[in-house]
Amino acid sequence: LFLGRSDAVELPVKFIPHSAGCYHCQILLKSSHDVRVYEIECVVNTDHAEAQLQFVTPIYQAVVQDIPISNMSRRDWTLEAILEGQGFYGPPLINVGLGETALYPLMFNPIAEC
């Protein structure tokens, strides 16, 4: 902790997460004249998340792939989906409650051979 004053002290904190998720910590500092509690929240994401989907369907026939989205945080999520590419459809928003997994229905509906 560094408060930017001459009477401040540094408090080094080392954090080594074992997996992705939301981690909470409280640091309690006490003296004979003062008590302070600092709350720290660390959100850890995976290093690299990448997926590839392959859709095969006859022309003018839609296929839907449900994509799971897990919320390991301590807050509800409202996510905005931005789809690029011709023939792809899905809801513009999806809500994922804390600790829940929601399915995002990605649809591919080709109007020509591609």
mmCIF file of N, CA and C in Angstrom:
data_model
loop_
_atom_site.group_PDB
_atom_site.id
_atom_site.type_symbol
_atom_site.label_atom_id
_atom_site.label_comp_id
_atom_site.label_asym_id
_atom_site.label_seq_id
_atom_site.Cartn_x
_atom_site.Cartn_y
_atom_site.Cartn_z
ATOM 1 N N LEU A 1 0.845 -1.163 0.000
ATOM 2 C CA LEU A 1 0.000 0.000 0.000
ATOM 3 C C LEU A 1 0.890 1.225 0.000
ATOM 4 N N PHE A 2 0.635 2.137 -0.886
ATOM 5 C CA PHE A 2 1.407 3.374 -0.918
ATOM 6 C C PHE A 2 0.425 4.520 -1.052
ATOM 7 N N LEU A 3 0.406 5.385 -0.065
ATOM 8 C CA LEU A 3 -0.582 6.451 -0.019
ATOM 9 C C LEU A 3 -0.061 7.766 -0.573
ATOM 10 N N GLY A 4 1.207 7.815 -0.995
ATOM 11 C CA GLY A 4 1.740 9.024 -1.586
ATOM 12 C C GLY A 4 2.152 10.074 -0.560
ATOM 13 N N ARG A 5 2.302 9.682 0.693
ATOM 14 C CA ARG A 5 2.726 10.609 1.738
ATOM 15 C C ARG A 5 4.044 10.118 2.314
ATOM 16 N N SER A 6 4.732 11.012 3.012
ATOM 17 C CA SER A 6 6.030 10.646 3.575
ATOM 18 C C SER A 6 5.900 9.646 4.715
ATOM 19 N N ASP A 7 4.738 9.583 5.377
ATOM 20 C CA ASP A 7 4.565 8.644 6.483
ATOM 21 C C ASP A 7 3.919 7.327 6.038
ATOM 22 N N ALA A 8 3.836 7.099 4.727
ATOM 23 C CA ALA A 8 3.232 5.878 4.200
ATOM 24 C C ALA A 8 4.235 4.733 4.250
ATOM 25 N N VAL A 9 3.714 3.529 4.298
ATOM 26 C CA VAL A 9 4.550 2.330 4.258
ATOM 27 C C VAL A 9 4.058 1.438 3.131
ATOM 28 N N GLU A 10 4.949 0.638 2.602
ATOM 29 C CA GLU A 10 4.569 -0.328 1.580
ATOM 30 C C GLU A 10 4.191 -1.636 2.251
ATOM 31 N N LEU A 11 3.168 -2.261 1.714
ATOM 32 C CA LEU A 11 2.721 -3.563 2.194
ATOM 33 C C LEU A 11 2.687 -4.500 0.995
ATOM 34 N N PRO A 12 3.755 -5.251 0.771
ATOM 35 C CA PRO A 12 3.769 -6.135 -0.400
ATOM 36 C C PRO A 12 2.788 -7.305 -0.224
ATOM 37 N N VAL A 13 2.063 -7.592 -1.291
ATOM 38 C CA VAL A 13 1.101 -8.691 -1.292
ATOM 39 C C VAL A 13 1.438 -9.587 -2.472
ATOM 40 N N LYS A 14 1.562 -10.878 -2.224
ATOM 41 C CA LYS A 14 1.839 -11.831 -3.294
ATOM 42 C C LYS A 14 0.596 -12.701 -3.479
ATOM 43 N N PHE A 15 0.146 -12.810 -4.717
ATOM 44 C CA PHE A 15 -1.076 -13.552 -5.034
ATOM 45 C C PHE A 15 -0.759 -14.549 -6.131
ATOM 46 N N ILE A 16 -0.994 -15.832 -5.863
ATOM 47 C CA ILE A 16 -0.736 -16.891 -6.848
ATOM 48 C C ILE A 16 -2.026 -17.703 -7.005
ATOM 49 N N PRO A 17 -2.858 -17.352 -7.999
ATOM 50 C CA PRO A 17 -4.120 -18.095 -8.188
ATOM 51 C C PRO A 17 -3.862 -19.461 -8.812
ATOM 52 N N HIS A 18 -4.693 -20.418 -8.457
ATOM 53 C CA HIS A 18 -4.574 -21.776 -9.001
ATOM 54 C C HIS A 18 -5.414 -21.979 -10.260
ATOM 55 N N SER A 19 -6.436 -21.125 -10.418
ATOM 56 C CA SER A 19 -7.298 -21.246 -11.592
ATOM 57 C C SER A 19 -8.036 -19.930 -11.796
ATOM 58 N N ALA A 20 -8.758 -19.837 -12.903
ATOM 59 C CA ALA A 20 -9.555 -18.639 -13.184
ATOM 60 C C ALA A 20 -10.684 -18.533 -12.168
ATOM 61 N N GLY A 21 -11.098 -17.305 -11.889
ATOM 62 C CA GLY A 21 -12.192 -17.089 -10.952
ATOM 63 C C GLY A 21 -12.068 -15.735 -10.292
ATOM 64 N N CYS A 22 -12.893 -15.519 -9.284
ATOM 65 C CA CYS A 22 -12.914 -14.269 -8.541
ATOM 66 C C CYS A 22 -12.440 -14.551 -7.115
ATOM 67 N N TYR A 23 -11.406 -13.872 -6.675
ATOM 68 C CA TYR A 23 -10.809 -14.099 -5.366
ATOM 69 C C TYR A 23 -10.955 -12.846 -4.510
ATOM 70 N N HIS A 24 -11.318 -13.038 -3.248
ATOM 71 C CA HIS A 24 -11.517 -11.927 -2.326
ATOM 72 C C HIS A 24 -10.594 -12.092 -1.124
ATOM 73 N N CYS A 25 -10.136 -10.961 -0.596
ATOM 74 C CA CYS A 25 -9.227 -10.981 0.541
ATOM 75 C C CYS A 25 -9.485 -9.739 1.377
ATOM 76 N N GLN A 26 -9.318 -9.881 2.691
ATOM 77 C CA GLN A 26 -9.374 -8.732 3.588
ATOM 78 C C GLN A 26 -8.050 -8.657 4.338
ATOM 79 N N ILE A 27 -7.516 -7.446 4.421
ATOM 80 C CA ILE A 27 -6.299 -7.212 5.182
ATOM 81 C C ILE A 27 -6.677 -6.323 6.355
ATOM 82 N N LEU A 28 -6.421 -6.800 7.545
ATOM 83 C CA LEU A 28 -6.759 -6.078 8.769
ATOM 84 C C LEU A 28 -5.472 -5.526 9.366
ATOM 85 N N LEU A 29 -5.400 -4.203 9.504
ATOM 86 C CA LEU A 29 -4.255 -3.537 10.118
ATOM 87 C C LEU A 29 -4.723 -2.899 11.420
ATOM 88 N N LYS A 30 -4.054 -3.251 12.530
ATOM 89 C CA LYS A 30 -4.462 -2.736 13.844
ATOM 90 C C LYS A 30 -3.260 -2.118 14.546
ATOM 91 N N SER A 31 -3.534 -1.053 15.267
ATOM 92 C CA SER A 31 -2.563 -0.472 16.184
ATOM 93 C C SER A 31 -3.327 -0.094 17.446
ATOM 94 N N SER A 32 -2.659 0.479 18.372
ATOM 95 C CA SER A 32 -3.355 0.875 19.609
ATOM 96 C C SER A 32 -4.282 2.066 19.392
ATOM 97 N N HIS A 33 -4.129 2.769 18.246
ATOM 98 C CA HIS A 33 -4.943 3.954 17.987
ATOM 99 C C HIS A 33 -5.840 3.843 16.759
ATOM 100 N N ASP A 34 -5.683 2.796 15.974
ATOM 101 C CA ASP A 34 -6.375 2.758 14.686
ATOM 102 C C ASP A 34 -6.619 1.316 14.254
ATOM 103 N N VAL A 35 -7.719 1.124 13.555
ATOM 104 C CA VAL A 35 -8.027 -0.164 12.934
ATOM 105 C C VAL A 35 -8.469 0.127 11.506
ATOM 106 N N ARG A 36 -7.864 -0.580 10.541
ATOM 107 C CA ARG A 36 -8.226 -0.396 9.134
ATOM 108 C C ARG A 36 -8.399 -1.758 8.477
ATOM 109 N N VAL A 37 -9.405 -1.831 7.605
ATOM 110 C CA VAL A 37 -9.651 -3.051 6.846
ATOM 111 C C VAL A 37 -9.612 -2.681 5.366
ATOM 112 N N TYR A 38 -8.753 -3.365 4.623
ATOM 113 C CA TYR A 38 -8.662 -3.175 3.177
ATOM 114 C C TYR A 38 -9.215 -4.422 2.511
ATOM 115 N N GLU A 39 -10.129 -4.226 1.583
ATOM 116 C CA GLU A 39 -10.691 -5.344 0.838
ATOM 117 C C GLU A 39 -10.076 -5.358 -0.551
ATOM 118 N N ILE A 40 -9.647 -6.533 -0.960
ATOM 119 C CA ILE A 40 -9.034 -6.706 -2.275
ATOM 120 C C ILE A 40 -9.826 -7.750 -3.034
ATOM 121 N N GLU A 41 -10.133 -7.445 -4.289
ATOM 122 C CA GLU A 41 -10.814 -8.400 -5.166
ATOM 123 C C GLU A 41 -9.961 -8.567 -6.423
ATOM 124 N N CYS A 42 -9.635 -9.799 -6.734
ATOM 125 C CA CYS A 42 -8.858 -10.099 -7.940
ATOM 126 C C CYS A 42 -9.696 -10.994 -8.844
ATOM 127 N N VAL A 43 -9.837 -10.586 -10.090
ATOM 128 C CA VAL A 43 -10.535 -11.392 -11.079
ATOM 129 C C VAL A 43 -9.480 -11.965 -12.014
ATOM 130 N N VAL A 44 -9.439 -13.296 -12.094
ATOM 131 C CA VAL A 44 -8.432 -13.986 -12.888
ATOM 132 C C VAL A 44 -9.108 -14.621 -14.094
ATOM 133 N N ASN A 45 -8.619 -14.266 -15.270
ATOM 134 C CA ASN A 45 -9.105 -14.848 -16.516
ATOM 135 C C ASN A 45 -8.090 -15.870 -17.012
ATOM 136 N N THR A 46 -8.537 -16.740 -17.886
ATOM 137 C CA THR A 46 -7.595 -17.681 -18.489
ATOM 138 C C THR A 46 -6.659 -16.904 -19.403
ATOM 139 N N ASP A 47 -5.478 -17.456 -19.642
ATOM 140 C CA ASP A 47 -4.482 -16.781 -20.473
ATOM 141 C C ASP A 47 -5.004 -16.500 -21.869
ATOM 142 N N HIS A 48 -5.631 -17.493 -22.450
ATOM 143 C CA HIS A 48 -6.030 -17.343 -23.846
ATOM 144 C C HIS A 48 -7.231 -18.255 -24.084
ATOM 145 N N ALA A 49 -8.333 -17.651 -24.413
ATOM 146 C CA ALA A 49 -9.528 -18.438 -24.708
ATOM 147 C C ALA A 49 -9.859 -18.274 -26.184
ATOM 148 N N GLU A 50 -9.843 -19.364 -26.897
ATOM 149 C CA GLU A 50 -10.156 -19.320 -28.320
ATOM 150 C C GLU A 50 -10.914 -20.586 -28.661
ATOM 151 N N ALA A 51 -11.909 -20.436 -29.500
ATOM 152 C CA ALA A 51 -12.703 -21.592 -29.906
ATOM 153 C C ALA A 51 -12.995 -21.486 -31.391
ATOM 154 N N GLN A 52 -13.251 -22.614 -31.974
ATOM 155 C CA GLN A 52 -13.582 -22.644 -33.397
ATOM 156 C C GLN A 52 -14.813 -23.524 -33.561
ATOM 157 N N LEU A 53 -15.790 -23.013 -34.296
ATOM 158 C CA LEU A 53 -17.006 -23.759 -34.579
ATOM 159 C C LEU A 53 -17.101 -23.964 -36.080
ATOM 160 N N GLN A 54 -17.570 -25.128 -36.458
ATOM 161 C CA GLN A 54 -17.793 -25.405 -37.876
ATOM 162 C C GLN A 54 -19.256 -25.781 -38.048
ATOM 163 N N PHE A 55 -19.941 -25.040 -38.912
ATOM 164 C CA PHE A 55 -21.350 -25.282 -39.177
ATOM 165 C C PHE A 55 -21.496 -25.943 -40.538
ATOM 166 N N VAL A 56 -22.242 -27.019 -40.587
ATOM 167 C CA VAL A 56 -22.551 -27.687 -41.854
ATOM 168 C C VAL A 56 -24.055 -27.872 -41.898
ATOM 169 N N THR A 57 -24.685 -27.270 -42.917
ATOM 170 C CA THR A 57 -26.137 -27.356 -43.044
ATOM 171 C C THR A 57 -26.512 -27.111 -44.505
ATOM 172 N N PRO A 58 -27.596 -27.694 -44.971
ATOM 173 C CA PRO A 58 -28.066 -27.380 -46.329
ATOM 174 C C PRO A 58 -28.485 -25.915 -46.424
ATOM 175 N N ILE A 59 -28.442 -25.389 -47.644
ATOM 176 C CA ILE A 59 -28.827 -24.004 -47.876
ATOM 177 C C ILE A 59 -30.271 -23.782 -47.410
ATOM 178 N N TYR A 60 -30.539 -22.624 -46.841
ATOM 179 C CA TYR A 60 -31.835 -22.204 -46.292
ATOM 180 C C TYR A 60 -32.269 -22.998 -45.060
ATOM 181 N N GLN A 61 -31.397 -23.805 -44.478
ATOM 182 C CA GLN A 61 -31.742 -24.517 -43.243
ATOM 183 C C GLN A 61 -30.813 -24.043 -42.129
ATOM 184 N N ALA A 62 -31.418 -23.593 -41.066
ATOM 185 C CA ALA A 62 -30.647 -23.042 -39.949
ATOM 186 C C ALA A 62 -30.111 -24.147 -39.045
ATOM 187 N N VAL A 63 -28.957 -23.888 -38.466
ATOM 188 C CA VAL A 63 -28.387 -24.748 -37.445
ATOM 189 C C VAL A 63 -28.020 -23.852 -36.260
ATOM 190 N N VAL A 64 -28.277 -24.330 -35.048
ATOM 191 C CA VAL A 64 -28.020 -23.543 -33.842
ATOM 192 C C VAL A 64 -26.998 -24.279 -32.981
ATOM 193 N N GLN A 65 -26.003 -23.538 -32.526
ATOM 194 C CA GLN A 65 -25.004 -24.073 -31.589
ATOM 195 C C GLN A 65 -25.112 -23.272 -30.300
ATOM 196 N N ASP A 66 -25.400 -23.950 -29.190
ATOM 197 C CA ASP A 66 -25.462 -23.279 -27.893
ATOM 198 C C ASP A 66 -24.045 -23.173 -27.334
ATOM 199 N N ILE A 67 -23.613 -21.945 -27.050
ATOM 200 C CA ILE A 67 -22.272 -21.694 -26.525
ATOM 201 C C ILE A 67 -22.394 -21.397 -25.035
ATOM 202 N N PRO A 68 -21.784 -22.244 -24.176
ATOM 203 C CA PRO A 68 -21.891 -22.012 -22.730
ATOM 204 C C PRO A 68 -21.010 -20.839 -22.286
ATOM 205 N N ILE A 69 -21.581 -19.987 -21.431
ATOM 206 C CA ILE A 69 -20.858 -18.859 -20.850
ATOM 207 C C ILE A 69 -21.003 -18.971 -19.337
ATOM 208 N N SER A 70 -19.871 -19.197 -18.651
ATOM 209 C CA SER A 70 -19.871 -19.378 -17.197
ATOM 210 C C SER A 70 -19.452 -18.098 -16.502
ATOM 211 N N ASN A 71 -20.224 -17.710 -15.517
ATOM 212 C CA ASN A 71 -19.941 -16.525 -14.722
ATOM 213 C C ASN A 71 -19.412 -16.970 -13.364
ATOM 214 N N MET A 72 -18.098 -16.886 -13.178
ATOM 215 C CA MET A 72 -17.488 -17.287 -11.911
ATOM 216 C C MET A 72 -17.222 -16.081 -11.009
ATOM 217 N N SER A 73 -17.782 -14.929 -11.355
ATOM 218 C CA SER A 73 -17.574 -13.727 -10.547
ATOM 219 C C SER A 73 -18.611 -13.678 -9.427
ATOM 220 N N ARG A 74 -18.665 -12.554 -8.738
ATOM 221 C CA ARG A 74 -19.642 -12.368 -7.665
ATOM 222 C C ARG A 74 -20.710 -11.357 -8.054
ATOM 223 N N ARG A 75 -20.828 -11.091 -9.366
ATOM 224 C CA ARG A 75 -21.835 -10.142 -9.859
ATOM 225 C C ARG A 75 -22.550 -10.736 -11.059
ATOM 226 N N ASP A 76 -23.779 -10.312 -11.261
ATOM 227 C CA ASP A 76 -24.506 -10.698 -12.467
ATOM 228 C C ASP A 76 -23.876 -10.012 -13.673
ATOM 229 N N TRP A 77 -23.918 -10.682 -14.817
ATOM 230 C CA TRP A 77 -23.383 -10.128 -16.050
ATOM 231 C C TRP A 77 -24.511 -9.861 -17.035
ATOM 232 N N THR A 78 -24.415 -8.756 -17.753
ATOM 233 C CA THR A 78 -25.201 -8.507 -18.955
ATOM 234 C C THR A 78 -24.190 -8.317 -20.062
ATOM 235 N N LEU A 79 -24.148 -9.261 -21.006
ATOM 236 C CA LEU A 79 -23.148 -9.254 -22.069
ATOM 237 C C LEU A 79 -23.781 -8.860 -23.394
ATOM 238 N N GLU A 80 -23.047 -8.067 -24.168
ATOM 239 C CA GLU A 80 -23.492 -7.664 -25.498
ATOM 240 C C GLU A 80 -22.768 -8.517 -26.527
ATOM 241 N N ALA A 81 -23.535 -9.069 -27.461
ATOM 242 C CA ALA A 81 -22.965 -9.888 -28.529
ATOM 243 C C ALA A 81 -22.883 -9.064 -29.806
ATOM 244 N N ILE A 82 -21.720 -9.073 -30.418
ATOM 245 C CA ILE A 82 -21.528 -8.407 -31.704
ATOM 246 C C ILE A 82 -21.143 -9.495 -32.699
ATOM 247 N N LEU A 83 -22.045 -9.809 -33.606
ATOM 248 C CA LEU A 83 -21.823 -10.881 -34.574
ATOM 249 C C LEU A 83 -21.348 -10.292 -35.895
ATOM 250 N N GLU A 84 -20.320 -10.907 -36.448
ATOM 251 C CA GLU A 84 -19.802 -10.490 -37.745
ATOM 252 C C GLU A 84 -19.856 -11.684 -38.676
ATOM 253 N N GLY A 85 -20.194 -11.453 -39.892
ATOM 254 C CA GLY A 85 -20.268 -12.541 -40.862
ATOM 255 C C GLY A 85 -21.695 -12.724 -41.333
ATOM 256 N N GLN A 86 -21.827 -13.023 -42.605
ATOM 257 C CA GLN A 86 -23.141 -13.168 -43.209
ATOM 258 C C GLN A 86 -23.792 -14.481 -42.780
ATOM 259 N N GLY A 87 -25.054 -14.420 -42.405
ATOM 260 C CA GLY A 87 -25.822 -15.602 -42.062
ATOM 261 C C GLY A 87 -25.799 -15.982 -40.595
ATOM 262 N N PHE A 88 -25.098 -15.206 -39.746
ATOM 263 C CA PHE A 88 -25.036 -15.515 -38.313
ATOM 264 C C PHE A 88 -26.020 -14.636 -37.560
ATOM 265 N N TYR A 89 -26.715 -15.252 -36.600
ATOM 266 C CA TYR A 89 -27.737 -14.558 -35.826
ATOM 267 C C TYR A 89 -27.678 -15.015 -34.377
ATOM 268 N N GLY A 90 -28.084 -14.145 -33.490
ATOM 269 C CA GLY A 90 -28.159 -14.470 -32.070
ATOM 270 C C GLY A 90 -28.693 -13.264 -31.322
ATOM 271 N N PRO A 91 -29.088 -13.455 -30.074
ATOM 272 C CA PRO A 91 -29.618 -12.334 -29.299
ATOM 273 C C PRO A 91 -28.535 -11.282 -29.069
ATOM 274 N N PRO A 92 -28.901 -9.987 -29.093
ATOM 275 C CA PRO A 92 -27.907 -8.936 -28.896
ATOM 276 C C PRO A 92 -27.397 -8.848 -27.460
ATOM 277 N N LEU A 93 -28.176 -9.321 -26.493
ATOM 278 C CA LEU A 93 -27.786 -9.294 -25.081
ATOM 279 C C LEU A 93 -28.046 -10.648 -24.449
ATOM 280 N N ILE A 94 -27.218 -10.997 -23.471
ATOM 281 C CA ILE A 94 -27.451 -12.215 -22.694
ATOM 282 C C ILE A 94 -27.111 -11.906 -21.238
ATOM 283 N N ASN A 95 -27.954 -12.377 -20.339
ATOM 284 C CA ASN A 95 -27.732 -12.203 -18.904
ATOM 285 C C ASN A 95 -27.238 -13.519 -18.313
ATOM 286 N N VAL A 96 -26.180 -13.420 -17.513
ATOM 287 C CA VAL A 96 -25.622 -14.592 -16.846
ATOM 288 C C VAL A 96 -25.523 -14.260 -15.365
ATOM 289 N N GLY A 97 -26.291 -14.954 -14.552
ATOM 290 C CA GLY A 97 -26.278 -14.711 -13.112
ATOM 291 C C GLY A 97 -24.990 -15.186 -12.481
ATOM 292 N N LEU A 98 -24.674 -14.637 -11.313
ATOM 293 C CA LEU A 98 -23.441 -15.020 -10.641
ATOM 294 C C LEU A 98 -23.458 -16.506 -10.304
ATOM 295 N N GLY A 99 -22.342 -17.158 -10.600
ATOM 296 C CA GLY A 99 -22.214 -18.581 -10.355
ATOM 297 C C GLY A 99 -22.978 -19.462 -11.326
ATOM 298 N N GLU A 100 -23.558 -18.884 -12.372
ATOM 299 C CA GLU A 100 -24.364 -19.658 -13.317
ATOM 300 C C GLU A 100 -23.665 -19.819 -14.660
ATOM 301 N N THR A 101 -24.178 -20.741 -15.445
ATOM 302 C CA THR A 101 -23.750 -20.921 -16.821
ATOM 303 C C THR A 101 -24.972 -20.735 -17.708
ATOM 304 N N ALA A 102 -24.865 -19.826 -18.668
ATOM 305 C CA ALA A 102 -25.958 -19.569 -19.607
ATOM 306 C C ALA A 102 -25.519 -20.039 -20.991
ATOM 307 N N LEU A 103 -26.489 -20.375 -21.813
ATOM 308 C CA LEU A 103 -26.197 -20.811 -23.176
ATOM 309 C C LEU A 103 -26.548 -19.703 -24.153
ATOM 310 N N TYR A 104 -25.560 -19.322 -24.970
ATOM 311 C CA TYR A 104 -25.806 -18.327 -26.014
ATOM 312 C C TYR A 104 -26.123 -19.077 -27.301
ATOM 313 N N PRO A 105 -27.349 -18.915 -27.844
ATOM 314 C CA PRO A 105 -27.727 -19.655 -29.052
ATOM 315 C C PRO A 105 -27.236 -18.942 -30.321
ATOM 316 N N LEU A 106 -26.139 -19.416 -30.879
ATOM 317 C CA LEU A 106 -25.602 -18.851 -32.114
ATOM 318 C C LEU A 106 -26.199 -19.625 -33.285
ATOM 319 N N MET A 107 -26.880 -18.908 -34.177
ATOM 320 C CA MET A 107 -27.534 -19.553 -35.318
ATOM 321 C C MET A 107 -26.822 -19.176 -36.618
ATOM 322 N N PHE A 108 -26.683 -20.166 -37.473
ATOM 323 C CA PHE A 108 -26.167 -19.936 -38.829
ATOM 324 C C PHE A 108 -27.253 -20.358 -39.794
ATOM 325 N N ASN A 109 -27.665 -19.424 -40.660
ATOM 326 C CA ASN A 109 -28.734 -19.675 -41.617
ATOM 327 C C ASN A 109 -28.274 -19.167 -43.002
ATOM 328 N N PRO A 110 -27.631 -20.040 -43.797
ATOM 329 C CA PRO A 110 -27.079 -19.578 -45.072
ATOM 330 C C PRO A 110 -28.164 -19.368 -46.113
ATOM 331 N N ILE A 111 -27.999 -18.310 -46.898
ATOM 332 C CA ILE A 111 -28.925 -18.060 -47.999
ATOM 333 C C ILE A 111 -28.270 -18.368 -49.351
ATOM 334 N N ALA A 112 -27.021 -18.795 -49.270
ATOM 335 C CA ALA A 112 -26.306 -19.195 -50.491
ATOM 336 C C ALA A 112 -25.235 -20.210 -50.089
ATOM 337 N N GLU A 113 -24.705 -20.931 -51.023
ATOM 338 C CA GLU A 113 -23.647 -21.893 -50.735
ATOM 339 C C GLU A 113 -22.393 -21.120 -50.322
ATOM 340 N N CYS A 114 -21.800 -21.544 -49.226
ATOM 341 C CA CYS A 114 -20.591 -20.864 -48.726
ATOM 342 C C CYS A 114 -19.818 -21.802 -47.850
#
